Coordinates of C-alpha atoms in Angstrom, one line a residue:
X15 CA 105.7 11.3 70.7
X16 CA 106.8 8.8 73.4
X17 CA 110.4 9.6 72.8
X18 CA 109.8 13.3 73.4
X19 CA 107.9 12.5 76.5
X20 CA 110.9 10.6 77.9
X21 CA 113.2 13.5 77.3
X22 CA 110.7 15.9 78.9
X23 CA 110.4 13.7 82.0
X24 CA 114.2 13.5 82.2
X25 CA 114.5 17.3 82.0
X26 CA 111.8 17.8 84.6
X27 CA 113.5 15.3 86.9
X28 CA 116.9 17.1 86.5
X29 CA 115.2 20.5 87.1
X30 CA 113.5 19.1 90.2
X31 CA 116.8 17.9 91.6
X32 CA 118.5 21.2 90.9
X33 CA 115.7 23.1 92.6
X34 CA 116.0 20.8 95.6
X35 CA 119.8 21.4 95.8
X36 CA 119.2 25.2 95.7
X37 CA 116.6 24.9 98.4
X38 CA 119.0 22.9 100.5
X39 CA 121.7 25.5 100.1
X40 CA 119.4 28.4 100.8
X41 CA 118.1 26.6 103.9
X42 CA 121.6 25.9 105.2
X43 CA 122.7 29.5 104.6
X44 CA 119.6 31.0 106.1
X45 CA 120.2 29.1 109.3
X46 CA 123.5 30.9 109.4
X47 CA 125.3 27.6 109.6
X48 CA 128.6 26.7 108.2
X49 CA 129.4 23.1 107.8
X50 CA 133.2 23.0 108.0
X51 CA 133.3 19.4 106.8
X52 CA 131.5 20.4 103.5
X53 CA 133.7 23.5 103.3
X54 CA 136.8 21.4 103.6
X55 CA 135.6 19.0 100.9
X56 CA 134.8 22.0 98.5
X57 CA 138.2 23.6 99.2
X58 CA 140.0 20.3 98.5
X59 CA 138.2 20.0 95.1
X60 CA 140.2 23.0 93.8
X61 CA 143.0 21.9 91.5
X62 CA 146.5 23.3 91.1
X63 CA 147.7 24.0 94.7
X64 CA 149.7 22.2 97.3
X65 CA 148.3 20.8 100.6
X66 CA 149.8 23.7 102.6
X67 CA 148.0 26.2 100.5
X68 CA 144.8 24.3 100.8
X69 CA 145.2 24.2 104.6
X70 CA 145.9 27.9 104.7
X71 CA 142.8 28.7 102.5
X72 CA 140.6 26.5 104.6
X73 CA 141.8 28.0 107.9
X74 CA 141.3 31.5 106.5
X75 CA 137.7 30.7 105.4
X76 CA 136.9 29.1 108.8
X77 CA 138.1 32.2 110.6
X78 CA 136.1 34.4 108.2
X79 CA 132.6 32.9 108.1
X80 CA 131.2 35.4 105.7
X81 CA 133.9 34.6 103.2
X82 CA 133.4 30.9 103.7
X83 CA 129.7 31.3 103.1
X84 CA 130.4 33.3 99.9
X85 CA 132.9 30.6 98.8
X86 CA 130.3 27.8 99.4
X87 CA 127.7 29.8 97.4
X88 CA 130.1 30.2 94.5
X89 CA 131.1 26.5 94.7
X90 CA 127.4 25.5 94.7
X91 CA 126.6 27.7 91.7
X92 CA 129.6 26.6 89.6
X93 CA 129.9 22.9 90.4
X94 CA 126.8 22.0 92.4
X95 CA 126.9 21.0 96.0
X96 CA 127.6 17.3 95.8
X97 CA 127.9 16.4 99.4
X98 CA 124.7 16.2 101.4
X99 CA 124.1 15.6 105.1

């Protein structure tokens, strides 16, 4: 029984962290803020493109805040937002 309790506690802890991450993302988006530093980090995590393409993509997202917010929401849901303030 103790062994199951340990696994349950671990699952609850992971769920709690994920809920906190979601709350953080919602809070950031609800304030209508775009953290360009976090955006840059998330863009640079993408694999398979050269630096010029990354720069162009980043510039495009910064100029189009709604697209940038959508990109961040997708990045958060697929990989988790790893960088916190």
